[in-house]
Tab-separated table of C-alpha atoms in Angstrom:
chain	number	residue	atom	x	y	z
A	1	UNK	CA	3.710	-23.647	-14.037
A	2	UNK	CA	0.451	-25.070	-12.509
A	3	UNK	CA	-0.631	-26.963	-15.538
A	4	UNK	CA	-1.132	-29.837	-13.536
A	5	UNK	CA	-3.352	-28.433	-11.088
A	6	UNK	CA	-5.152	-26.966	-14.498
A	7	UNK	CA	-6.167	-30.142	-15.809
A	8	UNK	CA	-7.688	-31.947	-12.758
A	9	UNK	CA	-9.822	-28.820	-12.312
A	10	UNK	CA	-8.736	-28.231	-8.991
A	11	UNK	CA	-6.338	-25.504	-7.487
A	12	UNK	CA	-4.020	-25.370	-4.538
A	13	UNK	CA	-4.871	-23.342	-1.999
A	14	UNK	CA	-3.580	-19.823	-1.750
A	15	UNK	CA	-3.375	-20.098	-5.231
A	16	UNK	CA	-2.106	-16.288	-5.383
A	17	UNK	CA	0.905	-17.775	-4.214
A	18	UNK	CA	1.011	-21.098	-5.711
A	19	UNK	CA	3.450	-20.346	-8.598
A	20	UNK	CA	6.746	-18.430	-8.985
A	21	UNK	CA	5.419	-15.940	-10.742
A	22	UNK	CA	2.989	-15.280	-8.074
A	23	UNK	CA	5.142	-15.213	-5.696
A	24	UNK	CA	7.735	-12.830	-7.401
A	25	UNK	CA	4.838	-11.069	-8.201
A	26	UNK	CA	3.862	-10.458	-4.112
A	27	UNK	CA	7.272	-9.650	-3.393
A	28	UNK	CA	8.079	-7.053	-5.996
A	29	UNK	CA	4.344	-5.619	-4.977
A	30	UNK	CA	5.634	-5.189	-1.468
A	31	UNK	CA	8.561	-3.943	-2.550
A	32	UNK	CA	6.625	-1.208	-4.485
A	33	UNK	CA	4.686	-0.467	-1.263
A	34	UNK	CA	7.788	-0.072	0.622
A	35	UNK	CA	8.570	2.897	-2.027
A	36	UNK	CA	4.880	4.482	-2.266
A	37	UNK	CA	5.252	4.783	2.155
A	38	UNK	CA	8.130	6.700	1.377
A	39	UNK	CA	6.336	9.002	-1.595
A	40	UNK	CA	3.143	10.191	0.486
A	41	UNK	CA	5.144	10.375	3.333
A	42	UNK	CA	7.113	13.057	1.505
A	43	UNK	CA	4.078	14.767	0.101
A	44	UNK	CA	2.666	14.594	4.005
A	45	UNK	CA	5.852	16.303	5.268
A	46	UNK	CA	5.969	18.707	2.839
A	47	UNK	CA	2.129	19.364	3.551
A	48	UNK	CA	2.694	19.759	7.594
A	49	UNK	CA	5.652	22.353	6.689
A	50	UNK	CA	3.450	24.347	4.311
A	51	UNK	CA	0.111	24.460	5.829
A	52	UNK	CA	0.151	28.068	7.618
A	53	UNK	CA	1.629	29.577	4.241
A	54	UNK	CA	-1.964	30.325	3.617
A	55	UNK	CA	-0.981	33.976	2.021
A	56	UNK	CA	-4.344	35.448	3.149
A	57	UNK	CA	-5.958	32.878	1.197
A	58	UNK	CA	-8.657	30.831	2.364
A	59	UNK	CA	-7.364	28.248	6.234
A	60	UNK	CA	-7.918	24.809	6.272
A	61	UNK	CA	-10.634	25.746	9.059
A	62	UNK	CA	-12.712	27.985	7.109
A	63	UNK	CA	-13.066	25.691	3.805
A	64	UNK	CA	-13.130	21.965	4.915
A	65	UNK	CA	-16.473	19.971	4.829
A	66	UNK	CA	-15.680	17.573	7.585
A	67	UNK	CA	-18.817	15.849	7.609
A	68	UNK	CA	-18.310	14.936	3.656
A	69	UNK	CA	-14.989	13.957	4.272
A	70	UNK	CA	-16.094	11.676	7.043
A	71	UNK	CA	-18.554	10.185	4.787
A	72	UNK	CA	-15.798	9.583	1.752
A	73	UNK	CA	-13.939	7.649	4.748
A	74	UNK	CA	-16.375	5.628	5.607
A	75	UNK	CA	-17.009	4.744	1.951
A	76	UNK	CA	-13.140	3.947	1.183
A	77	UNK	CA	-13.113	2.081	4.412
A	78	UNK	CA	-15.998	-0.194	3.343
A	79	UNK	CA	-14.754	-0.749	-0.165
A	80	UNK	CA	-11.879	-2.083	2.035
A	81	UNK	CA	-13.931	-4.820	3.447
A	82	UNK	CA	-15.421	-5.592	0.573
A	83	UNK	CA	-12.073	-6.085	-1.377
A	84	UNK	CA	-11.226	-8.427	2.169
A	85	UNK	CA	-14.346	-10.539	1.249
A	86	UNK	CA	-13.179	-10.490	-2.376
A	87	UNK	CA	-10.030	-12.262	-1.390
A	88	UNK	CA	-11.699	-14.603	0.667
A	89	UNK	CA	-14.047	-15.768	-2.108
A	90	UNK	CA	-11.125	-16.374	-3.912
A	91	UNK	CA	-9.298	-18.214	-1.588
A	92	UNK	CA	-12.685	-20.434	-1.010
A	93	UNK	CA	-12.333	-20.972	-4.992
A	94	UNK	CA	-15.584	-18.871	-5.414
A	95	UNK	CA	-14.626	-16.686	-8.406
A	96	UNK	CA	-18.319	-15.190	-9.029
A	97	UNK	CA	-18.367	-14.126	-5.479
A	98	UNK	CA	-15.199	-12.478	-5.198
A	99	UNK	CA	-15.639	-10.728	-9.331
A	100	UNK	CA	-19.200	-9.645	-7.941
A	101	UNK	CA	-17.194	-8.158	-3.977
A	102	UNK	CA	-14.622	-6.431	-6.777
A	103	UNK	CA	-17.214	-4.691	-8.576
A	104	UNK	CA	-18.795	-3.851	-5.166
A	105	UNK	CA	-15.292	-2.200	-4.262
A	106	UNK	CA	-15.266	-0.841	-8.068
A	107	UNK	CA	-18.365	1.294	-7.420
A	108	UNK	CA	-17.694	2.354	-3.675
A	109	UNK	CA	-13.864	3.834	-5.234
A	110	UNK	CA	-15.980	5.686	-8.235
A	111	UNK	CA	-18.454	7.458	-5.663
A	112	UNK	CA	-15.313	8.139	-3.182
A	113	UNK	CA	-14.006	9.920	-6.487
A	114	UNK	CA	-16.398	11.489	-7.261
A	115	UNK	CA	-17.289	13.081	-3.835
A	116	UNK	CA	-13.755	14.329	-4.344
A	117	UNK	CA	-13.895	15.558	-7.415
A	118	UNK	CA	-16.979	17.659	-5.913
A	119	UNK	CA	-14.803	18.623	-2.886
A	120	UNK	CA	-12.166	19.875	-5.082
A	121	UNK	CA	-14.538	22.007	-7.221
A	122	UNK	CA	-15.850	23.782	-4.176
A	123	UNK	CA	-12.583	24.374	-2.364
A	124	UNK	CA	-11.392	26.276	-5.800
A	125	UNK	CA	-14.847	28.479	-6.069
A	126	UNK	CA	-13.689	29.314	-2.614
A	127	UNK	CA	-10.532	30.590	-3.583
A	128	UNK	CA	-8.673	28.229	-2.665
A	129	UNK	CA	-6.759	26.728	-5.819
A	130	UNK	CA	-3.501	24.959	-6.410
A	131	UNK	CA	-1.536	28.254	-7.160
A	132	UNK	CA	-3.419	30.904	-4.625
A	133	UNK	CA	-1.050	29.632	-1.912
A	134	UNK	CA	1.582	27.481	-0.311
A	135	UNK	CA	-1.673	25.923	1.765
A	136	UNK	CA	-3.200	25.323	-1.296
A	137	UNK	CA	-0.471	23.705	-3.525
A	138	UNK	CA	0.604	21.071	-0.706
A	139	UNK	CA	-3.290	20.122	-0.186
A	140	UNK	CA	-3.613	19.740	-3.808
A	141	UNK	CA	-0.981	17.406	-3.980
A	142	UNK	CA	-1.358	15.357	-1.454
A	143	UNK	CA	-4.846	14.391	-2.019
A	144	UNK	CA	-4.936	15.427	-5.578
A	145	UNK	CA	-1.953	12.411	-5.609
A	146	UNK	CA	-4.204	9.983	-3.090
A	147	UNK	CA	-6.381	10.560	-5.735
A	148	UNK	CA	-5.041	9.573	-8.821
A	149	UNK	CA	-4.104	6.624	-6.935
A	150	UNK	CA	-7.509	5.545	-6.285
A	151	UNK	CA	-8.806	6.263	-10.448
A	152	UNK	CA	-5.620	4.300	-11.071
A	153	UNK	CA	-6.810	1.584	-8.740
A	154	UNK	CA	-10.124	2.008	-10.412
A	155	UNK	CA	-8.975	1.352	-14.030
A	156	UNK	CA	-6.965	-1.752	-12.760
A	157	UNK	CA	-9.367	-3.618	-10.973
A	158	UNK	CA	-11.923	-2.833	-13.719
A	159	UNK	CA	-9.693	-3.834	-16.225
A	160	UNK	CA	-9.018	-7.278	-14.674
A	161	UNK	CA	-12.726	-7.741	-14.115
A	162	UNK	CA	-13.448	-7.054	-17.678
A	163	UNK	CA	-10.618	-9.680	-18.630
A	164	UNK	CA	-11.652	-12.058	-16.421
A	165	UNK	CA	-15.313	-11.923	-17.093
A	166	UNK	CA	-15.850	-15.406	-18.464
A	167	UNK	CA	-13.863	-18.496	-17.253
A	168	UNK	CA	-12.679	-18.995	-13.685
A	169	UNK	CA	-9.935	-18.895	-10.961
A	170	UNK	CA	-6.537	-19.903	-12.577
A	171	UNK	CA	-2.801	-19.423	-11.155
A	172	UNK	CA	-2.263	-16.855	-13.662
A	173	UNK	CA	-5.115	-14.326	-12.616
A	174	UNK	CA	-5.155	-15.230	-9.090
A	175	UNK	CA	-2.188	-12.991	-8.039
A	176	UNK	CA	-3.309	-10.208	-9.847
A	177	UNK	CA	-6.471	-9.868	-8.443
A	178	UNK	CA	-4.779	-10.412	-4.608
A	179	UNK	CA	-2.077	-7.597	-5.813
A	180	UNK	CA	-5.205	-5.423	-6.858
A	181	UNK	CA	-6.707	-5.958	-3.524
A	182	UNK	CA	-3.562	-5.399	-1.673
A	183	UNK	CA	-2.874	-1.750	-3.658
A	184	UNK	CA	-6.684	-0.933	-3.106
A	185	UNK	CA	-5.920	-1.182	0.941
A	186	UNK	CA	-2.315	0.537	0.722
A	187	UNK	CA	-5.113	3.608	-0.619
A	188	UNK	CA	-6.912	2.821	2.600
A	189	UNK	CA	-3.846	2.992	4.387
A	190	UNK	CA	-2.858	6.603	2.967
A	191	UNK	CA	-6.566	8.303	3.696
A	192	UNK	CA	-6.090	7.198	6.911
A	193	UNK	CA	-3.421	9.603	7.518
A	194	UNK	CA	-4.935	12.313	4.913
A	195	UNK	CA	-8.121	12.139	6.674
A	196	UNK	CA	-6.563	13.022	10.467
A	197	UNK	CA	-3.643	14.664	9.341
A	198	UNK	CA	-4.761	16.913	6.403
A	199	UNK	CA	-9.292	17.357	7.522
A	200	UNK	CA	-9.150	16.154	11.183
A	201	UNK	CA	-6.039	18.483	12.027
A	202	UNK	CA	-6.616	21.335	10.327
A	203	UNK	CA	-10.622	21.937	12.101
A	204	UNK	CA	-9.230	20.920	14.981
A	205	UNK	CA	-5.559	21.618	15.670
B	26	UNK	CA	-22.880	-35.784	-6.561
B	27	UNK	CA	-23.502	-33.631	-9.112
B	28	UNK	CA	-21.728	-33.423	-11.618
B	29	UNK	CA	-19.462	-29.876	-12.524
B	30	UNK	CA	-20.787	-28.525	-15.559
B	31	UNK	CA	-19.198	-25.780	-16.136
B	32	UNK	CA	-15.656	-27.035	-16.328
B	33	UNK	CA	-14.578	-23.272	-16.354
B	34	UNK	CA	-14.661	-23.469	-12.714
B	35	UNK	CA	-11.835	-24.632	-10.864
B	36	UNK	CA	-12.432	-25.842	-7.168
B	37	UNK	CA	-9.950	-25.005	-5.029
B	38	UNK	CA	-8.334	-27.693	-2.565
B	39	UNK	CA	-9.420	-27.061	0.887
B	40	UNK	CA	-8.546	-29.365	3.413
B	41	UNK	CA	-11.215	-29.235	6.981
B	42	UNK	CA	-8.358	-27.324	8.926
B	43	UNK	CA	-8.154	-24.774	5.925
B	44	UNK	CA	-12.008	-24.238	5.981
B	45	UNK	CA	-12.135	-23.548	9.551
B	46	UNK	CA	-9.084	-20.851	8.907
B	47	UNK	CA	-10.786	-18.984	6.828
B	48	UNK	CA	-13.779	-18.894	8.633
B	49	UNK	CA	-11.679	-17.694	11.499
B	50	UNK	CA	-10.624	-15.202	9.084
B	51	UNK	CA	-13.702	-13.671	8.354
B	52	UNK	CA	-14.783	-13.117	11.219
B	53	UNK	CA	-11.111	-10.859	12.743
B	54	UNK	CA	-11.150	-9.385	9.181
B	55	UNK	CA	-15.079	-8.213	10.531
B	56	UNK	CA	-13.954	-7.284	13.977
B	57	UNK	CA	-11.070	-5.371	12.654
B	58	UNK	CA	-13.841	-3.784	10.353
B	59	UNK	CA	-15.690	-2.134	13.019
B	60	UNK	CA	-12.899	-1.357	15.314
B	61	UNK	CA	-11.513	0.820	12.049
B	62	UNK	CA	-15.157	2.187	12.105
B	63	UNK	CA	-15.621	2.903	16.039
B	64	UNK	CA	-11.839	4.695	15.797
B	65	UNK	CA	-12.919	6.944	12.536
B	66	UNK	CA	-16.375	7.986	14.721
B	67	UNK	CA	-14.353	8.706	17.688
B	68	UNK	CA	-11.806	10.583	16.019
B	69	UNK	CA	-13.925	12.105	14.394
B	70	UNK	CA	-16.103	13.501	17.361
B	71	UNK	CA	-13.285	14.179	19.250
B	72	UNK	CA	-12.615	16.992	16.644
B	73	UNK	CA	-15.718	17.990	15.916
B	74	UNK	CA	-16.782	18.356	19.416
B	75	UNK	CA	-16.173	21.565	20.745
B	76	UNK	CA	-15.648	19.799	24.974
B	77	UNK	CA	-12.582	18.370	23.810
B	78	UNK	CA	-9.419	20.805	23.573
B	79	UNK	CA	-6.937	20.196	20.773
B	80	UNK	CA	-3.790	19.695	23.202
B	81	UNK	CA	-5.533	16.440	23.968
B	82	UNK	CA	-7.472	15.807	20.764
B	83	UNK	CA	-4.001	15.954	18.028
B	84	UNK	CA	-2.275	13.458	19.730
B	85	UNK	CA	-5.357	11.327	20.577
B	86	UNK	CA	-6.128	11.493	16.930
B	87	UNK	CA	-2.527	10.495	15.699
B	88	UNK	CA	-2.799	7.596	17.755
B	89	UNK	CA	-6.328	6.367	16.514
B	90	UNK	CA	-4.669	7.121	13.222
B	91	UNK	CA	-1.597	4.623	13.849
B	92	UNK	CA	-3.725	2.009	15.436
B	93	UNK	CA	-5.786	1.385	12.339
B	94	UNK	CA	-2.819	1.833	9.988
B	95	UNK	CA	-1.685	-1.305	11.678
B	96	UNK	CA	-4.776	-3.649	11.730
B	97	UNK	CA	-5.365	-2.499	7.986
B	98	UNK	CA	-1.826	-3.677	6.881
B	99	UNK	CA	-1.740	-6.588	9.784
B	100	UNK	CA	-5.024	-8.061	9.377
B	101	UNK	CA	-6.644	-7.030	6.097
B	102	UNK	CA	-3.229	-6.641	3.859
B	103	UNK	CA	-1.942	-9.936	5.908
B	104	UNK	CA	1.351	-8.503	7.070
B	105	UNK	CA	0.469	-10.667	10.056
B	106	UNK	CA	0.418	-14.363	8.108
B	107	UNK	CA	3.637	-16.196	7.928
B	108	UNK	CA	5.641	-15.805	4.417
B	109	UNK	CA	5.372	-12.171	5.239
B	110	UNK	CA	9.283	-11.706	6.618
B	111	UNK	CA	10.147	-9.731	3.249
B	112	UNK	CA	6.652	-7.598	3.493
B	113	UNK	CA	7.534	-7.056	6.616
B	114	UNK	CA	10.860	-5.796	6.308
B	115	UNK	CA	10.083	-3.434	2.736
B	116	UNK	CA	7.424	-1.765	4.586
B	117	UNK	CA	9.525	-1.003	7.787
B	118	UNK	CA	12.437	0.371	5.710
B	119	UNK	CA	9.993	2.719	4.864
B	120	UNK	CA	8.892	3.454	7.914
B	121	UNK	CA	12.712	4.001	8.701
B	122	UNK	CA	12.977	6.486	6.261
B	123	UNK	CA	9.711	8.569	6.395
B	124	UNK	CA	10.219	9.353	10.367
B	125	UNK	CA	13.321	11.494	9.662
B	126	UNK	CA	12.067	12.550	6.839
B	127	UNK	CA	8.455	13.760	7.535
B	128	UNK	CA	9.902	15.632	10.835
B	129	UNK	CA	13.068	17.150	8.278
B	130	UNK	CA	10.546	18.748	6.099
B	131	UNK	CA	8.361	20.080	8.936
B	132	UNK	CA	11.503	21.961	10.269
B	133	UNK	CA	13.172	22.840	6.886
B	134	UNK	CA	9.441	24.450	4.928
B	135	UNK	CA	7.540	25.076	8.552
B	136	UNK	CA	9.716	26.388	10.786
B	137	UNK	CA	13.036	27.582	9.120
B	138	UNK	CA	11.113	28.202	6.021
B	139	UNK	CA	13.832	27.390	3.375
């Protein structure tokens, strides 16, 4: 597949979606997407039916830092755009620019993490921990699994940049690095709702 | 011209008309950028400001919400493009599903408390 375009040093454009395999590869991505909507939309149903079972535990209201949690949003949106401009290098055939825009979105997931990781640790010094209530369990889950999505996303991306250090753009690592971007804004997609749904509407509603 | 020395790098085939594209590109991918922003501030203010009273500000926020759902998986996840049909159509059998769903396990844990 491609080994043409390989030898005259030249790709075709979109060339995430120049090959079958790249193609299949988008698809069954999707198709995976599809199936994660349905997952956190499970844990976020769950979550709205459990979130008064506080059991005299700490409320959403007394323990949320929303101007952290605002900040972690604007970080994960950012690392958004910079996976965006990622792409785009790519799709200009500038593979430095888009590995450097990768590591770029690399660093803004690890400090999102890690600001989480800190949010976590408070809420439980509060009282607030995954078995003190029904409140607490749901929350837990739900971000706790928005989470481990985004150290998954972390260890993928860094794993392809590490592979693809040296040597350029090809057809083969082309769709992976669009499928990485693609998952890493599907994260985006899920704060989105965690960040009105679980921070926004429990200050404010 | 000068010559490409380092043969590891592959140019990629852009015709004038792609070029401009992606240019175009860039720039809604920006726009959509800070419209995602402005909605997160206002959101954001809308909760944390004590003026506003929640009967307005949960639905206001669900709707900022949805709105930048949709330009992140139109414009920067591409749903938008052409060759998207099948995208399209995975992502809004979801969206089928989760609406019965989500409002199934509000009544069944919140309200009748199974």
């Amino acid at each position: 597949m491609g080994h043409a375009a390989h030898n005259t040093g030249t790709l075709p454009p979109n060339p995430e979606k120049a090959t079958l395999e790249g193609r299949n590869k988008f698809l069954a991505f999707w198709f995976f997407l599809g199936g994660e909507t349905v997952l956190f939309a499970s844990l976020f149903g769950t979550y709205l039916g459990l979130r008064n079972g506080t059991a005299g535990g700490p409320t959403a209201a007394d323990i949320f830092h929303l101007p952290l949690v605002f900040i972690m949003t604007m970080i994960l949106l950012t690392s958004s755009l910079t996976s965006v401009f990622a792409m785009l290098a790519m799709k200009k055939g500038n593979f430095k620019q888009m590995l450097v825009w990768m590591w770029v979105t690399v660093a803004l997931g690890v400090t999102f993490l890690g600001l989480e990781i800190y949010e976590f640790i408070d809420y439980t010094n509060q009282g607030l921990t995954f078995t003190s209530s029904a409140f607490g369990s749901a929350f837990y889950t739900l971000v706790g699994f928005h989470g481990a999505h985004v150290a998954f996303g972390i260890g993928w991306i860094i794993t392809l940049l590490i592979r693809y250090r040296k040597g350029g753009l090809t057809l083969t690592n082309a769709p992976k690095f669009y499928l990485a971007s693609l998952y890493w804004h599907f994260i985006d997609v899920v704060w989105v709702f965690i960040f009105t749904v679980v921070y926004l509407m429990g200050i404010g509603g | 011209m000068e010559p490409n020395l380092n043969t590891n790098q592959p140019k990629v085939n852009l015709s004038q008309k792609e070029k401009i594209k992606l240019e175009r590109e860039m720039r809604h991918q920006i726009i959509t950028f800070v419209v995602m922003i402005f909605f997160t501030v206002l959101a954001f203010i809308s909760v944390a400001s004590d003026l506003i009273p929640a009967s307005f500000a949960v639905p206001f926020i669900l709707i900022l919400a949805a709105v930048q759902v949709i330009l992140q998986l139109y414009y920067f996840m591409h749903l938008k493009d052409k060759d998207h049909e099948w995208p399209n159509a995975f992502m809004l059998s979801g969206i089928v599903i989760i609406i019965p769903m989500v409002a199934a396990l509000m009544l069944l844990l919140g309200v009748v408390k199974f």
